[in-house]
Each structure stands twice: as C-alpha cells, then as structure tokens.
Coordinates of C-alpha atoms in Angstrom, one line a residue:
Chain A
X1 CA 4.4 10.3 1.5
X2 CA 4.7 13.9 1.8
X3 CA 6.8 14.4 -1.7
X4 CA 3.9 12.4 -3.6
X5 CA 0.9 14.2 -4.7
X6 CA -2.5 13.5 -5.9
X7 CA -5.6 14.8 -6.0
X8 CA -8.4 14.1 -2.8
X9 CA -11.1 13.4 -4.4
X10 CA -12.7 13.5 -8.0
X11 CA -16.1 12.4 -9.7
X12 CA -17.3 11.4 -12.8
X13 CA -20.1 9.9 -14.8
X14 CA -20.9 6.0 -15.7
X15 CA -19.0 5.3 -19.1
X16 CA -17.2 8.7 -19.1
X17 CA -13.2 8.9 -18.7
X18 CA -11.3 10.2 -15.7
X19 CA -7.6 11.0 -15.3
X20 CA -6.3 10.6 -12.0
X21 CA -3.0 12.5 -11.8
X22 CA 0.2 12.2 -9.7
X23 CA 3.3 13.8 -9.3
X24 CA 6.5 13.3 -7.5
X25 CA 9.8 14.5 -5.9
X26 CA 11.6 11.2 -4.5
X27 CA 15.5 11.2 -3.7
X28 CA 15.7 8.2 -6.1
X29 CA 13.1 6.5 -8.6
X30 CA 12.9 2.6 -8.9
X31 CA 9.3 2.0 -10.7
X32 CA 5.6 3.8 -10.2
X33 CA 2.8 1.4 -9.0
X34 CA -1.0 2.4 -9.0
X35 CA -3.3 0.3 -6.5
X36 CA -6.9 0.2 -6.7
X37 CA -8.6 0.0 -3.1
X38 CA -12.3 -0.4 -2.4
X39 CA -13.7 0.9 1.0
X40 CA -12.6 -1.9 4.0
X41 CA -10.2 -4.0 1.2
X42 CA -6.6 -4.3 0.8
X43 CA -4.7 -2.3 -1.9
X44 CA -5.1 -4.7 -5.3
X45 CA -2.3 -4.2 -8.4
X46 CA -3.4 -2.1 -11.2
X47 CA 0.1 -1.3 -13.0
X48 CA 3.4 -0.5 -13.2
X49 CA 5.6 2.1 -14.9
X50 CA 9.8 2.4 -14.9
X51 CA 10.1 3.5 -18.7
X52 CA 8.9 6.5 -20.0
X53 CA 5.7 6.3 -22.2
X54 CA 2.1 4.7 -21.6
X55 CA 1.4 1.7 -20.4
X56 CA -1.9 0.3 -21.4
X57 CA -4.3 -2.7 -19.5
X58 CA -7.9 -3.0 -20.5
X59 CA -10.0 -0.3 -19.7
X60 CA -7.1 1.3 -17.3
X61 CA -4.0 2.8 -18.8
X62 CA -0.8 4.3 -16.7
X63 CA 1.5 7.2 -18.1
X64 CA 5.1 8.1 -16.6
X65 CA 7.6 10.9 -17.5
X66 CA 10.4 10.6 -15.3
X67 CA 11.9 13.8 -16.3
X68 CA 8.6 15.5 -15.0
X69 CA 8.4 13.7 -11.9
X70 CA 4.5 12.6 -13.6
X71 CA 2.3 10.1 -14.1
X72 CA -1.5 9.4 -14.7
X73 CA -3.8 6.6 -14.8
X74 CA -6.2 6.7 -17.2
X75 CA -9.5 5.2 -16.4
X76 CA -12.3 4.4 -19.8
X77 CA -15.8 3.2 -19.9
X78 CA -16.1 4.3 -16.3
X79 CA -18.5 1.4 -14.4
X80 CA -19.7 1.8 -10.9
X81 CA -17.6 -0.7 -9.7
X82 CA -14.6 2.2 -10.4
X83 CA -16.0 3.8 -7.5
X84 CA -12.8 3.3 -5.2
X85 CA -9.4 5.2 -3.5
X86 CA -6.3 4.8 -6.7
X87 CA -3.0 4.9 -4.9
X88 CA 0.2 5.9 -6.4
X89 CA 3.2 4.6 -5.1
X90 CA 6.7 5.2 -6.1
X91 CA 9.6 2.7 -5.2
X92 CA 12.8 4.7 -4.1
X93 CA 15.7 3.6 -2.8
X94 CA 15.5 3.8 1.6
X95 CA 17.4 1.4 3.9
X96 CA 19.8 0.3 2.1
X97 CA 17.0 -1.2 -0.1
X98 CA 14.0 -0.4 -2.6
X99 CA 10.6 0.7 -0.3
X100 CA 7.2 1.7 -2.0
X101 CA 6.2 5.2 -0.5
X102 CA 2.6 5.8 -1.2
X103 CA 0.5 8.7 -1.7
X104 CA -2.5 10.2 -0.1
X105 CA -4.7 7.9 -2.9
X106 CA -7.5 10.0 -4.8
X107 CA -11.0 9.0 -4.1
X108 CA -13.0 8.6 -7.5
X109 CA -17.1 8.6 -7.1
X110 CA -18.6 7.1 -10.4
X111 CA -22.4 8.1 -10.3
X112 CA -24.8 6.8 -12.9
Chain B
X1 CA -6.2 -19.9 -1.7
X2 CA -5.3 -16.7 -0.2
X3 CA -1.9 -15.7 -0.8
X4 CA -1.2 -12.8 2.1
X5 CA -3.5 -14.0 5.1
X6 CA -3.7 -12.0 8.0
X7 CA -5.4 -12.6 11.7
X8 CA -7.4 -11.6 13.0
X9 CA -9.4 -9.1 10.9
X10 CA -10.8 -7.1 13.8
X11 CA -9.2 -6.6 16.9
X12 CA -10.7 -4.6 19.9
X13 CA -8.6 -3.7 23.1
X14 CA -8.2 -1.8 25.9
X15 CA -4.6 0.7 26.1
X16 CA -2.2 -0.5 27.8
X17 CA -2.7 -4.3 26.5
X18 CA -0.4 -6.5 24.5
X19 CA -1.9 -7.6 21.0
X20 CA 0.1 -9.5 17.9
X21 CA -1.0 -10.0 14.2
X22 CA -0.2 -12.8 12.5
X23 CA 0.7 -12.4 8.7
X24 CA 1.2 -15.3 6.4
X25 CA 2.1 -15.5 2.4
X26 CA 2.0 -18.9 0.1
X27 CA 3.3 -16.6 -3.1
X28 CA 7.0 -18.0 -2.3
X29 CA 7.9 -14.4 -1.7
X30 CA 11.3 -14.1 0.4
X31 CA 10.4 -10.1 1.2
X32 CA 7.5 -9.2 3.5
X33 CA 6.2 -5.6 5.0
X34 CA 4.1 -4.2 7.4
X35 CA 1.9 -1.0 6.6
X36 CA 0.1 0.7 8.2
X37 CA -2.9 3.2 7.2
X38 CA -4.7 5.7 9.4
X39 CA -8.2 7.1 9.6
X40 CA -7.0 9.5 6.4
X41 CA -6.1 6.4 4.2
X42 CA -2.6 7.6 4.2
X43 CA -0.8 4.0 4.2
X44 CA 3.3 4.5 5.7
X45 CA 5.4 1.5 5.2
X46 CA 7.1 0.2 9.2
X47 CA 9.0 -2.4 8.3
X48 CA 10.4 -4.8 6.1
X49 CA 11.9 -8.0 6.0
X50 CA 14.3 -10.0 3.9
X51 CA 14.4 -13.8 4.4
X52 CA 13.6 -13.2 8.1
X53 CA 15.9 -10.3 7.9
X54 CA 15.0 -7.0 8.7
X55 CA 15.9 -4.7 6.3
X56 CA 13.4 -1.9 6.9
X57 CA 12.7 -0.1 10.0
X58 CA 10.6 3.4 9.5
X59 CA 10.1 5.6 12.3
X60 CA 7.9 3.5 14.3
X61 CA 7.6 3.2 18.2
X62 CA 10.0 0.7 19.5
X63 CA 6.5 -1.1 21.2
X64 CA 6.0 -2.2 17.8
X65 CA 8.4 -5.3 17.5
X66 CA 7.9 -7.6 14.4
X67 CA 8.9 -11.3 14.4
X68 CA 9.8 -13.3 10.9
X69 CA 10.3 -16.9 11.9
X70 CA 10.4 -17.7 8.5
X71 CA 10.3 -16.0 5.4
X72 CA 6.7 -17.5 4.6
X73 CA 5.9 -15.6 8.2
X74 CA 6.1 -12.0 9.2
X75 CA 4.0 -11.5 12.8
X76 CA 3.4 -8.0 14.2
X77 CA 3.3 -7.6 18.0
X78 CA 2.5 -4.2 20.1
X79 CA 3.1 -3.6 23.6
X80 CA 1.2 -1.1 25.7
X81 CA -1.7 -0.2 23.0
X82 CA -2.4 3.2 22.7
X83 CA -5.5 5.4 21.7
X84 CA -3.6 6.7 18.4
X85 CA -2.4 2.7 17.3
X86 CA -5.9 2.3 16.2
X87 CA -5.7 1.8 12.2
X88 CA -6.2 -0.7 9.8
X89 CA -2.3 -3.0 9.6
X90 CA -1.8 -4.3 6.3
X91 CA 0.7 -7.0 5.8
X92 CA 2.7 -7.5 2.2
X93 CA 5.0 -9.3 0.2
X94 CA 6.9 -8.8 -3.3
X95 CA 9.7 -11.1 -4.4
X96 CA 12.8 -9.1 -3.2
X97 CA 12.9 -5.4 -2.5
X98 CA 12.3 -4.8 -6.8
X99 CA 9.1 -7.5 -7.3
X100 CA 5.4 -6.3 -7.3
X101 CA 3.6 -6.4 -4.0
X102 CA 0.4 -8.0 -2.8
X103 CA -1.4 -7.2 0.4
X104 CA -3.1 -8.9 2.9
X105 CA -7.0 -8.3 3.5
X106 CA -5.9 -5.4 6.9
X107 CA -6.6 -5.8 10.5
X108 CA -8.4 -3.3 12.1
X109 CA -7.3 -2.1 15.1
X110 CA -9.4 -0.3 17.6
X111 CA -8.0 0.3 21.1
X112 CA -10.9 1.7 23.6

C-alpha cells in the first residue's frame, strides 16, 4: 500500500548481512508479516511481529517498534539463494475485519 | 500435498472473453483471499471471504465476481478481459481474519 514503505532494491555480498527496512502509517496496527518471494513463486512466511522487540528465526531476524511505525528484517550469513523480493505486510483493521496491506517488497541481489 | 492449489497456472486470452480461476486449500482454513500483483510486484488484496462469506471487497471492477462454494473453495471469475487484467492472481488462506496466511503458487494472466 501507499502508507507502507520500503526500500526498491538493495545488494549485498555472499555471507555479509543486509537490513531490509520498513516503515509504516496504517489507521490501525494488528501484527507485521515479512514474506520472502523468489522470481515466478508465491509469497512464502518468514515472520511475524505484534510486540515490540526482535524476533529472531535462524539466519533471519524481524524487529518492530510500534511507537515508530518501524520494522526491519535482518538477514545473516547471506547465501545466494537470499537473492529474492522481502515483502512487508501490515495487518490493519478494513471491512469490518483484519486485511494484510502489503508493501512495494524490496528486491535483494546477493552476488558472490 | 499442496495446501493453496490454484488452476490453471497460465492463462492466455483474448479481451473481451470470460475466464475463472479456481482456488483450492486443504489447511482447514475457514478465511480465503484473492490478490492480485501487477507487472511492479505491488500485490493489492480484492477480496476476502469468511466461511463462504464475503467479508472483503477492495475497489475492484464489478467484472471480477468471486464464488466460495465452500469454505475449502474460493473461485475467481472475470467477465470481459481487459488488456490492464493481465497479472499474476494469487489465491490465500489464514485461519480467520488474525491467522498467518499461505498463498497459492499465482496464475498468470495474459490477455492479448
């Protein structure tokens, strides 16, 4: 959506870190979900934030501050296989129930 | 065992022509979406459904006319294809409006 930002695109090296940023404005907050989605696949789960603090899954770790309308997703021991759009969604209150309004997704290129 | 199938996964028509997509989940999930993304990856939510109830309805055409004949089923059908339908459709589902979500593989839609 149009109140969810995050970067275009960004690059990085094999085995480096990358921080994938993404900021919000929503009428209502009910969660923040980041999807990983390779070129020609569906959007696949990576996490899930409604509390404050980080929230950490392997190699990937996700961050929220509500109060700051932020989050991140952390991304460690970069492999090529990272190469992929990240999506950040936020769930908000719409239709008399809870919809997931995504972002633009940032594009991450892992080269060797 | 896939557990958001959608058919077909590529669709070619000519505008003006009638099309559905057929969207199918075994998760047990009574909530089910449609989604769809455009050439710039933004993906919008159009609707949503609630135990065969629609709950959801974004600003979409009124040729687009989904159908939930159960709540295992959510089928998207489109009258009158135009040049600017083509995009990829993604079907979900999430256990009520608050669960995660899982998508379907997409169908690409090209109208010619």
């Amino acid at each position: 959506g149009q109140n969810i930002d995050q970067p275009t695109e960004m690059t990085a090296t094999e085995g480096a870190i990358v921080q994938i940023n993404c900021t919000y404005q929503t009428s209502g907050f009910n969660g923040l979900f980041w999807y990983q989605q390779h070129a020609g696949e569906a959007p696949t789960f990576l996490s899930y934030n409604v509390l404050d603090g980080l929230e950490e899954k392997g190699r990937f770790s996700s961050f929220l501050s509500r109060s700051k309308g932020y989050s991140y997703l952390l991304l460690k021991e970069l492999q090529m296989k990272d190469s992929a759009s990240y999506l950040c969604a936020v769930r908000e209150p719409g239709g008399g129930s809870y919809i997931p309004t995504f972002g633009r997704g940032t594009s991450l290129i892992v080269h060797p | 065992d896939t557990a958001v199938s959608q058919t077909p996964k590529y669709l070619v028509t000519q505008m003006g022509n009638d099309k559905s997509i057929k969207c199918e989940q075994n998760l047990g999930h009574d909530t089910m979406y449609w989604y769809k993304q455009d050439s710039k990856k933004f993906l919008k939510i159009m609707f949503s459904y609630n135990n065969k109830e629609l709950i959801i309805n974004e600003t979409v055409p009124n040729r687009f006319s989904p159908k939930s004949p159960d709540k295992a089923h959510l089928n998207l059908h489109i009258n009158s294809l135009e040049l600017g339908d083509s995009a990829v459709y993604f079907c979900a589902s999430s256990q009520g409006s608050l669960g995660g979500y899982t998508f379907g593989s997409g169908t690409r839609l090209t109208v010619v």
